[in-house]
Short mmCIF file of C-alpha atoms and ligand atoms in Angstrom, two decimals:
data_model
loop_
_atom_site.label_atom_id
_atom_site.label_comp_id
_atom_site.label_asym_id
_atom_site.label_seq_id
_atom_site.Cartn_x
_atom_site.Cartn_y
_atom_site.Cartn_z
CA MET A 38 -13.17 -24.33 6.53
CA THR A 39 -14.32 -26.13 3.41
CA GLY A 40 -17.71 -26.17 1.60
CA ASN A 41 -20.27 -23.47 1.84
CA THR A 42 -20.34 -21.20 4.94
CA HIS A 43 -23.60 -19.67 6.24
CA VAL A 44 -23.20 -16.22 7.79
CA LEU A 45 -26.25 -14.92 9.63
CA VAL A 46 -26.50 -11.09 10.16
CA ILE A 47 -28.96 -9.99 12.83
CA GLY A 48 -30.05 -6.38 12.19
CA GLY A 49 -30.49 -4.67 8.79
CA GLY A 50 -29.29 -1.23 9.76
CA TYR A 51 -26.23 0.62 8.44
CA ALA A 52 -23.79 -1.83 10.14
CA GLY A 53 -25.69 -5.09 9.22
CA VAL A 54 -26.24 -4.17 5.59
CA MET A 55 -22.55 -3.08 5.18
CA ALA A 56 -21.45 -6.42 6.71
CA ALA A 57 -23.87 -8.53 4.71
CA ASN A 58 -22.91 -6.90 1.42
CA ARG A 59 -19.16 -7.20 2.09
CA LEU A 60 -19.51 -10.90 2.89
CA THR A 61 -20.67 -11.64 -0.72
CA LEU A 62 -17.00 -11.08 -1.61
CA ARG A 63 -16.63 -14.81 -1.37
CA ASP A 64 -18.75 -17.05 -3.66
CA ASP A 65 -18.71 -19.88 -1.09
CA VAL A 66 -20.40 -17.74 1.56
CA THR A 67 -24.22 -17.72 1.91
CA VAL A 68 -25.55 -14.60 3.70
CA THR A 69 -28.84 -14.24 5.43
CA LEU A 70 -29.94 -10.91 6.91
CA ILE A 71 -32.72 -10.91 9.54
CA ASN A 72 -34.51 -7.61 10.11
CA PRO A 73 -38.03 -6.85 11.50
CA ARG A 74 -38.89 -4.61 8.58
CA PRO A 75 -38.73 -5.15 4.74
CA ASP A 76 -36.90 -1.88 4.29
CA LEU A 77 -33.92 0.04 5.76
CA VAL A 78 -34.71 2.66 8.36
CA HIS A 79 -32.59 5.70 7.47
CA ARG A 80 -32.29 6.72 11.10
CA VAL A 81 -30.26 9.91 10.46
CA ARG A 82 -33.45 11.25 8.84
CA LEU A 83 -35.88 10.48 11.59
CA HIS A 84 -36.14 14.14 12.80
CA GLN A 85 -37.01 15.03 9.25
CA LEU A 86 -39.88 12.45 9.42
CA VAL A 87 -41.17 14.30 12.43
CA GLY A 88 -40.80 17.66 10.68
CA GLY A 89 -42.41 16.35 7.48
CA SER A 90 -39.55 16.59 4.92
CA ASP A 91 -38.70 12.82 4.58
CA ASP A 92 -40.07 9.38 5.31
CA ALA A 93 -36.73 8.08 6.63
CA VAL A 94 -36.92 4.68 4.75
CA VAL A 95 -34.84 3.29 1.96
CA ALA A 96 -35.73 0.19 -0.10
CA TYR A 97 -33.42 -2.76 0.54
CA GLU A 98 -33.33 -3.36 -3.19
CA ASP A 99 -31.41 -0.13 -3.57
CA VAL A 100 -28.73 -1.01 -0.95
CA LEU A 101 -28.65 -4.71 -0.39
CA ALA A 102 -26.56 -7.19 -2.58
CA GLU A 103 -28.77 -9.48 -4.62
CA ARG A 104 -27.05 -12.58 -3.16
CA VAL A 105 -28.06 -11.60 0.46
CA ARG A 106 -31.27 -13.42 1.56
CA LEU A 107 -33.52 -11.14 3.62
CA VAL A 108 -35.66 -12.72 6.29
CA VAL A 109 -38.28 -10.29 7.65
CA ASP A 110 -38.46 -11.32 11.32
CA SER A 111 -36.84 -10.70 14.72
CA VAL A 112 -34.40 -12.93 16.57
CA THR A 113 -35.64 -13.67 20.04
CA ARG A 114 -32.68 -15.66 21.21
CA ILE A 115 -29.18 -16.75 20.18
CA GLU A 116 -28.22 -20.32 21.05
CA ALA A 117 -24.43 -20.00 20.82
CA ALA A 118 -23.67 -23.56 21.80
CA GLU A 119 -25.88 -24.90 18.99
CA ARG A 120 -25.01 -22.12 16.56
CA SER A 121 -28.61 -21.23 15.90
CA VAL A 122 -31.12 -18.41 16.54
CA THR A 123 -34.82 -18.52 17.33
CA LEU A 124 -37.11 -16.36 15.33
CA SER A 125 -40.18 -14.53 16.73
CA ALA A 126 -42.38 -16.06 14.03
CA GLY A 127 -41.29 -19.51 15.21
CA GLY A 128 -38.50 -21.87 14.03
CA THR A 129 -34.75 -21.58 14.13
CA LEU A 130 -31.96 -20.80 11.75
CA GLY A 131 -28.46 -22.30 11.90
CA TYR A 132 -25.23 -20.49 11.24
CA ASP A 133 -21.50 -21.04 10.84
CA TYR A 134 -20.80 -17.33 11.87
CA LEU A 135 -23.14 -14.72 13.32
CA ILE A 136 -22.87 -10.95 13.01
CA TYR A 137 -24.64 -9.15 15.81
CA ALA A 138 -25.78 -5.75 14.53
CA VAL A 139 -29.01 -4.98 16.37
CA GLY A 140 -28.23 -1.26 16.74
CA SER A 141 -29.88 1.01 19.25
CA GLY A 142 -33.13 2.74 20.11
CA SER A 143 -34.24 5.18 22.81
CA ALA A 144 -32.79 4.79 26.33
CA GLU A 145 -35.42 4.01 29.08
CA PRO A 146 -36.13 7.35 30.69
CA SER A 147 -35.52 7.41 34.47
CA VAL A 148 -37.43 10.66 35.14
CA PRO A 149 -40.93 10.25 36.60
CA GLY A 150 -43.63 10.55 33.97
CA ALA A 151 -41.35 10.55 30.98
CA ALA A 152 -42.12 6.94 29.92
CA GLU A 153 -45.93 7.75 30.10
CA PHE A 154 -46.10 11.27 28.72
CA ALA A 155 -42.95 11.99 26.60
CA TYR A 156 -42.40 10.85 23.08
CA PRO A 157 -39.05 9.31 22.00
CA ILE A 158 -37.76 9.66 18.45
CA ALA A 159 -34.94 7.12 17.99
CA THR A 160 -36.81 4.41 16.13
CA LEU A 161 -39.05 4.56 13.05
CA LYS A 162 -42.15 3.56 15.01
CA ALA A 163 -41.43 6.19 17.74
CA ALA A 164 -40.79 8.90 15.19
CA GLN A 165 -44.05 8.00 13.29
CA ARG A 166 -46.00 8.18 16.53
CA LEU A 167 -44.55 11.53 17.45
CA ARG A 168 -45.35 12.83 13.91
CA ALA A 169 -49.04 11.73 14.35
CA VAL A 170 -49.23 13.43 17.77
CA THR A 171 -47.74 16.70 16.46
CA ASP A 172 -50.14 16.60 13.46
CA ALA A 173 -53.04 16.30 15.82
CA THR A 174 -51.89 19.16 18.04
CA PRO A 175 -52.66 22.78 17.27
CA GLU A 176 -49.66 24.61 15.78
CA THR A 177 -49.57 27.20 18.66
CA ALA A 178 -49.41 24.47 21.36
CA PRO A 179 -46.05 24.55 23.27
CA VAL A 180 -43.69 21.73 22.35
CA THR A 181 -40.69 20.81 24.57
CA VAL A 182 -37.66 18.91 23.37
CA VAL A 183 -35.71 17.39 26.22
CA GLY A 184 -31.99 16.75 25.62
CA ALA A 185 -29.58 18.88 23.71
CA GLY A 186 -27.36 16.31 22.06
CA PRO A 187 -27.45 16.23 18.19
CA THR A 188 -30.82 14.49 18.06
CA GLY A 189 -32.42 17.04 20.32
CA MET A 190 -30.96 20.02 18.47
CA GLU A 191 -31.97 18.64 15.17
CA THR A 192 -35.46 17.82 16.28
CA ALA A 193 -36.03 21.20 17.90
CA ALA A 194 -34.77 23.00 14.70
CA GLU A 195 -37.00 20.81 12.49
CA LEU A 196 -40.19 21.36 14.60
CA ALA A 197 -39.50 25.13 14.89
CA GLU A 198 -39.06 25.42 11.08
CA ALA A 199 -42.43 23.58 10.67
CA GLY A 200 -43.99 26.40 12.62
CA ARG A 201 -44.04 25.02 16.10
CA THR A 202 -43.43 26.85 19.39
CA VAL A 203 -40.39 25.02 20.65
CA THR A 204 -38.46 25.01 23.94
CA LEU A 205 -35.27 23.01 24.12
CA VAL A 206 -34.35 21.92 27.61
CA CYS A 207 -30.63 21.05 27.58
CA GLY A 208 -30.13 19.14 30.75
CA GLY A 209 -26.86 21.05 31.12
CA VAL A 210 -25.05 22.72 28.21
CA LEU A 211 -26.31 23.00 24.66
CA GLY A 212 -24.51 20.44 22.37
CA PRO A 213 -22.10 19.03 25.01
CA TYR A 214 -19.92 17.51 22.15
CA LEU A 215 -19.58 20.84 20.36
CA HIS A 216 -16.60 23.33 20.73
CA THR A 217 -17.55 26.63 22.38
CA ARG A 218 -17.39 28.32 18.87
CA GLY A 219 -19.65 25.64 17.37
CA ARG A 220 -22.06 25.94 20.32
CA ARG A 221 -22.35 29.74 19.77
CA SER A 222 -23.17 29.19 16.11
CA VAL A 223 -25.90 26.61 16.93
CA ALA A 224 -27.36 28.94 19.60
CA ARG A 225 -27.62 31.72 17.08
CA ARG A 226 -29.31 29.52 14.53
CA LEU A 227 -31.84 28.10 17.05
CA ALA A 228 -32.57 31.70 18.25
CA LYS A 229 -33.27 32.67 14.62
CA LEU A 230 -35.76 29.78 14.36
CA GLY A 231 -37.48 31.01 17.50
CA VAL A 232 -36.42 28.12 19.66
CA THR A 233 -36.21 29.03 23.41
CA VAL A 234 -33.04 27.30 24.79
CA ILE A 235 -32.98 26.59 28.52
CA ASP A 236 -29.48 25.50 29.61
CA GLY A 237 -27.35 25.52 32.80
CA PRO A 238 -27.49 23.56 36.05
CA ASP A 239 -31.30 23.96 36.56
CA ALA A 240 -32.12 22.81 33.04
CA LYS A 241 -32.67 19.28 34.11
CA VAL A 242 -36.23 17.83 33.73
CA THR A 243 -37.38 16.13 37.03
CA THR A 244 -40.95 15.33 36.10
CA VAL A 245 -43.03 15.02 32.96
CA THR A 246 -46.82 15.33 33.12
CA ARG A 247 -49.51 15.17 30.47
CA ASP A 248 -49.24 19.02 29.80
CA ALA A 249 -45.98 20.25 31.54
CA VAL A 250 -42.41 19.50 32.41
CA ARG A 251 -40.92 20.47 35.74
CA LEU A 252 -37.29 21.56 36.02
CA ALA A 253 -34.66 21.03 38.78
CA GLY A 254 -34.99 24.68 39.96
CA GLY A 255 -38.78 24.10 40.50
CA ARG A 256 -39.80 25.98 37.35
CA GLU A 257 -42.75 24.45 35.42
CA LEU A 258 -43.05 24.78 31.57
CA PRO A 259 -46.39 24.18 29.86
CA SER A 260 -45.82 21.46 27.24
CA GLU A 261 -48.57 20.00 25.09
CA VAL A 262 -46.08 17.64 23.37
CA THR A 263 -42.78 16.61 25.17
CA VAL A 264 -40.08 14.96 22.97
CA TRP A 265 -37.56 12.78 24.81
CA THR A 266 -34.13 12.58 23.08
CA VAL A 267 -31.91 11.73 26.07
CA GLY A 268 -29.50 9.05 25.12
CA PHE A 269 -29.71 5.76 23.16
CA GLY A 270 -30.21 2.26 24.67
CA VAL A 271 -29.58 -1.08 22.96
CA PRO A 272 -31.72 -4.27 22.58
CA ASP A 273 -31.20 -6.82 25.31
CA LEU A 274 -30.86 -9.81 22.90
CA ALA A 275 -27.20 -10.53 23.73
CA ALA A 276 -27.78 -10.37 27.51
CA ARG A 277 -30.96 -12.44 27.19
CA SER A 278 -28.98 -15.10 25.24
CA GLY A 279 -26.37 -15.34 27.96
CA LEU A 280 -23.58 -13.56 26.10
CA SER A 281 -21.24 -11.04 27.87
CA THR A 282 -22.34 -7.43 27.54
CA ASP A 283 -21.22 -4.06 28.98
CA ALA A 284 -23.31 -2.16 31.43
CA VAL A 285 -25.40 -0.64 28.62
CA GLY A 286 -26.09 -4.09 27.02
CA ARG A 287 -23.67 -3.96 24.03
CA LEU A 288 -21.99 -7.23 23.19
CA ARG A 289 -18.47 -7.36 24.61
CA THR A 290 -15.84 -8.08 22.03
CA ASP A 291 -12.10 -7.96 21.44
CA GLU A 292 -10.43 -5.59 18.95
CA THR A 293 -11.44 -7.82 16.00
CA LEU A 294 -15.07 -7.34 17.11
CA THR A 295 -15.21 -11.05 18.05
CA SER A 296 -17.37 -11.89 21.13
CA VAL A 297 -15.37 -12.53 24.16
CA ASP A 298 -17.50 -15.72 24.68
CA ASP A 299 -17.59 -17.25 21.21
CA ALA A 300 -15.23 -16.99 18.18
CA ARG A 301 -18.20 -17.60 15.82
CA ILE A 302 -20.03 -14.39 16.90
CA VAL A 303 -18.85 -10.98 15.76
CA ALA A 304 -20.50 -7.65 16.59
CA ALA A 305 -20.93 -4.33 14.60
CA GLY A 306 -22.46 -0.95 15.03
CA ASP A 307 -24.13 0.64 18.10
CA SER A 308 -24.59 -2.75 19.75
CA ALA A 309 -20.75 -3.57 19.87
CA ALA A 310 -18.55 -2.84 22.80
CA PRO A 311 -14.95 -3.62 21.76
CA SER A 312 -12.46 -3.90 24.61
CA GLY A 313 -14.75 -2.07 27.02
CA LEU A 314 -14.19 1.06 24.90
CA PRO A 315 -17.09 1.22 22.47
CA LEU A 316 -17.09 3.88 19.80
CA ARG A 317 -19.56 6.72 19.77
CA MET A 318 -23.00 5.37 18.66
CA SER A 319 -23.23 6.86 15.15
CA CYS A 320 -23.61 6.08 11.55
CA LEU A 321 -20.11 7.42 11.15
CA ASN A 322 -18.95 4.40 13.12
CA ALA A 323 -21.64 1.91 12.04
CA LEU A 324 -20.45 1.59 8.45
CA PRO A 325 -16.74 1.02 9.32
CA LEU A 326 -17.70 -1.35 12.09
CA GLY A 327 -19.93 -3.35 9.71
CA ALA A 328 -17.01 -3.59 7.22
CA ARG A 329 -14.60 -4.56 10.02
CA ALA A 330 -16.96 -7.27 11.29
CA ALA A 331 -17.27 -8.73 7.80
CA ASP A 332 -13.45 -8.59 7.31
CA THR A 333 -12.99 -10.49 10.52
CA VAL A 334 -15.18 -13.35 9.36
CA LEU A 335 -13.58 -13.27 5.86
CA SER A 336 -10.04 -13.46 7.39
CA ARG A 337 -11.05 -16.45 9.57
CA LEU A 338 -12.42 -18.14 6.44
CA ALA A 339 -9.19 -17.52 4.70
CA GLY A 340 -7.22 -19.01 7.60
CA GLU A 341 -5.68 -15.53 8.38
CA GLU A 342 -5.41 -13.54 11.58
CA PRO A 343 -8.11 -10.84 11.48
CA GLU A 344 -7.00 -7.24 11.62
CA LYS A 345 -7.79 -5.07 14.62
CA LEU A 346 -10.05 -2.12 14.80
CA HIS A 347 -8.85 1.23 13.41
CA GLN A 348 -9.69 4.54 15.02
CA SER A 349 -11.46 6.67 12.42
CA MET A 350 -11.37 10.39 11.57
CA TYR A 351 -13.99 12.27 13.51
CA ALA A 352 -16.46 15.10 13.09
CA GLN A 353 -20.10 15.63 13.82
CA CYS A 354 -22.65 16.90 11.35
CA ILE A 355 -25.90 18.37 12.65
CA SER A 356 -28.79 19.81 10.62
CA LEU A 357 -30.61 22.83 12.02
CA GLY A 358 -33.63 22.87 9.82
CA ARG A 359 -33.55 22.51 6.04
CA SER A 360 -31.37 25.44 5.24
CA ALA A 361 -28.70 25.46 7.92
CA GLY A 362 -26.41 23.08 9.76
CA ILE A 363 -23.03 22.68 11.32
CA TYR A 364 -20.11 20.43 10.52
CA GLN A 365 -18.04 20.31 13.66
CA PHE A 366 -14.47 19.10 13.17
CA ALA A 367 -12.87 16.82 15.81
CA ASN A 368 -9.45 15.41 16.51
CA ARG A 369 -8.58 11.75 16.15
CA SER A 370 -9.63 11.10 19.76
CA ASP A 371 -13.14 12.31 18.84
CA VAL A 372 -12.91 15.61 20.74
CA ALA A 373 -14.31 18.69 19.03
CA VAL A 374 -11.80 21.36 17.86
CA TRP A 375 -12.22 25.07 17.11
CA LEU A 376 -13.00 24.62 13.43
CA HIS A 377 -16.50 24.23 12.04
CA ILE A 378 -18.56 24.97 8.91
CA ASP A 379 -21.98 26.32 9.56
CA ASP A 380 -25.07 27.92 7.93
CA GLY A 381 -26.03 26.96 4.38
CA LEU A 382 -22.76 25.19 3.60
CA GLY A 383 -23.12 23.19 6.84
CA ALA A 384 -26.63 22.12 5.70
CA ARG A 385 -25.36 21.11 2.31
CA ILE A 386 -22.58 18.92 3.83
CA LYS A 387 -25.09 17.32 6.19
CA GLU A 388 -27.31 16.50 3.26
CA MET A 389 -24.33 15.00 1.46
CA VAL A 390 -23.64 12.81 4.49
CA CYS A 391 -27.37 11.66 4.55
CA THR A 392 -27.41 10.79 0.87
CA GLY A 393 -23.89 9.36 1.03
CA ILE A 394 -24.87 6.56 3.43
CA PRO A 395 -27.15 4.63 1.01
CA LYS A 396 -24.54 5.24 -1.63
CA HIS A 397 -21.81 3.62 0.48
CA LEU A 398 -24.08 0.69 1.05
CA ALA A 399 -25.06 0.45 -2.59
CA GLY A 400 -21.41 0.69 -3.58
CA GLU A 401 -20.54 -2.28 -1.38
CA ALA A 402 -23.57 -4.19 -2.72
CA HIS A 403 -22.35 -3.84 -6.30
CA LYS A 404 -18.62 -4.09 -5.62
CA PRO A 405 -18.02 -5.96 -2.28
CA GLY A 406 -14.77 -4.99 -0.73
CA SER A 407 -14.72 -1.51 -2.20
CA PHE A 408 -15.52 0.35 1.13
CA ARG A 409 -12.22 1.46 2.70
CA LEU A 410 -13.02 4.01 5.45
CA HIS A 411 -12.46 1.34 8.18
CA ARG A 412 -8.87 1.14 7.23
CA MET A 413 -7.66 4.65 8.27
CA PRO A 414 -3.85 4.88 8.11
CA GLY A 415 -2.51 4.97 11.65
CA GLY A 416 -5.91 3.88 12.96
CA VAL A 417 -4.66 0.77 14.84
CA ALA A 418 -1.92 2.75 16.62
CA LYS A 419 -4.41 5.51 17.53
CA ARG A 420 -6.88 3.01 18.90
CA LYS A 421 -4.09 1.36 20.93
CA GLN A 422 -3.24 4.77 22.40
CA MET A 423 -6.88 5.34 23.26
CA LEU A 424 -7.14 1.95 24.94
CA ARG A 425 -4.02 2.74 27.08
CA ALA A 426 -5.57 6.08 28.15
CA HIS A 427 -8.86 4.34 28.86
CA ARG A 428 -7.23 1.80 31.08
CA ALA A 429 -5.31 4.58 32.81
CA GLY A 430 -8.64 6.15 33.63
CA THR A 431 -8.61 9.13 31.27
CA PRO A 432 -12.22 10.05 30.17
CA THR A 433 -13.21 8.84 26.72
CA THR A 434 -16.10 9.26 24.24
CA ALA A 435 -17.56 5.86 24.78
CA ASP A 436 -20.82 6.89 26.32
CA ARG A 437 -21.85 9.58 23.90
CA ALA A 438 -24.49 8.96 21.27
CA ALA A 439 -24.87 10.77 18.00
C1 FAD B 683 -32.85 11.29 14.76
C2 FAD B 683 -31.49 10.69 14.63
C3 FAD B 683 -30.49 11.39 13.98
C4 FAD B 683 -29.22 10.78 13.92
N1 FAD B 683 -28.32 11.49 13.16
C5 FAD B 683 -27.03 10.98 13.11
C6 FAD B 683 -26.01 11.69 12.38
O1 FAD B 683 -26.23 12.75 11.86
N2 FAD B 683 -24.78 11.16 12.29
C7 FAD B 683 -24.46 9.92 12.87
O2 FAD B 683 -23.35 9.50 12.79
N3 FAD B 683 -25.43 9.33 13.59
C8 FAD B 683 -26.69 9.73 13.61
N4 FAD B 683 -27.66 8.98 14.38
C9 FAD B 683 -27.27 7.73 14.96
C10 FAD B 683 -27.32 6.62 13.98
O3 FAD B 683 -28.52 6.58 13.27
C11 FAD B 683 -27.05 5.27 14.67
O4 FAD B 683 -25.90 5.29 15.43
C12 FAD B 683 -27.00 4.18 13.57
O5 FAD B 683 -28.24 3.94 13.05
C13 FAD B 683 -26.42 2.86 14.15
O6 FAD B 683 -26.38 1.90 13.12
P1 FAD B 683 -26.51 0.37 13.40
O7 FAD B 683 -26.54 -0.29 12.10
O8 FAD B 683 -25.58 -0.07 14.46
O9 FAD B 683 -27.99 0.22 14.06
P2 FAD B 683 -29.42 0.60 13.56
O10 FAD B 683 -29.38 1.58 12.46
O11 FAD B 683 -30.26 0.95 14.84
O12 FAD B 683 -29.97 -0.78 12.90
C14 FAD B 683 -30.20 -1.90 13.77
C15 FAD B 683 -31.13 -2.83 13.06
O13 FAD B 683 -31.29 -4.01 13.80
C16 FAD B 683 -32.75 -4.40 13.88
N5 FAD B 683 -32.88 -5.30 15.03
C17 FAD B 683 -32.90 -4.88 16.34
N6 FAD B 683 -33.15 -6.02 17.09
C18 FAD B 683 -33.32 -7.06 16.23
C19 FAD B 683 -33.61 -8.49 16.43
N7 FAD B 683 -33.83 -9.00 17.65
N8 FAD B 683 -33.73 -9.23 15.31
C20 FAD B 683 -33.50 -8.83 14.07
N9 FAD B 683 -33.27 -7.43 13.84
C21 FAD B 683 -33.16 -6.59 14.91
C22 FAD B 683 -33.39 -3.04 13.97
O14 FAD B 683 -34.73 -3.07 13.72
C23 FAD B 683 -32.66 -2.19 13.05
O15 FAD B 683 -33.16 -2.35 11.68
C24 FAD B 683 -28.99 9.57 14.51
C25 FAD B 683 -29.94 8.86 15.15
C26 FAD B 683 -31.21 9.35 15.26
C27 FAD B 683 -32.28 8.66 16.00
#
């Protein structure tokens, strides 16, 4: 390709900002980032927003390369055949390449009453609404957090530390991703914070009402505020635009993150489904996927064959209030192992991770091409092995969210 190339990035989250910054590596590439807000939502701190210890927002001027043009708007449709997108404020924008990085939000709850009476937390708006609701509720009122994945555990701990009376309804086991040893450590910490943990087969919520939740065994718990943290869903923009998606709605791509429908569209972050084996929705994957998506476009512009996705190193880092946390180590297939770091050191590591994300983005803004975590040695071979296992029907980590 000769002359100036215009790359449009839809979604200014971790993956989109990483990709946009990296694309400035080439002087002949113009980059436009479209995002509905004028600042970055630091989603890994949304539970802190609810607990009152952070606002979960980072200014783009701190993390976005100067050469990236920010358009504050939403894309309502992608017209792949015309290489253009329609904006919600009206008008269209053309592109040579498109990076699809629209991320995730709360999954639609299927339990009766949950959509009306429970509060999600997975977006800034949702977390701000939940904060306003808890602020307006007496401190002694019972609060129920539904879902004991990382977001549920983190939210329960944060609210308990803020003085709330919290029950965590697990829907099964506490922290399904955790190793048994890690799970015991988290259970101890939650008990110390006064969180009542309800787990086991009957710990499934079947109905939510204005002031209670009903469980599978018939038990009813009074609940003035019910927080819904069960799974992430993705925007339906790709499906709405006639592009191929997986069952969840993530854009279907090959191992270079290129859309199976169109070589000019590349996906990154939570909304990408490479080879039908998406990576766990997480910031841990969003940054490398953003860098990989940019590298795919840069390789095509250089007339080179893009590299394939590398499998990363894995772990999970969960805060349990402001002074404790757990760093759960995992193997290269993203399965938790016996080793973890907990308590105060766990909290410090989690804080380093949270402050590290904007630093990685700022690093790439100032020195595009400097991020290297998407190039793990042995990552392509490991990913190939996982794809073989997936095709043979061995369970994978694809449907878990952070
Ligand atoms: C409370 C909480 C705690 C978490 N903690 C961790 C953690 O400790 N570790 C971890 O690895 N992960 C964690 N996660 C998950 C992590 O935040 C996500 O996996 C990550 O944000 C995904 O990054 P992304 O760039 O793909 O998407 P997002 O961060 O969701 O960004 C997508 C962006 O696209 C924008 N967008 C959407 N639709 C459009 C459109 N039509 N037009 C334009 N823009 C659009 C959105 O507004 C958003 O700004 C946590 C999530 C939550 C909610």
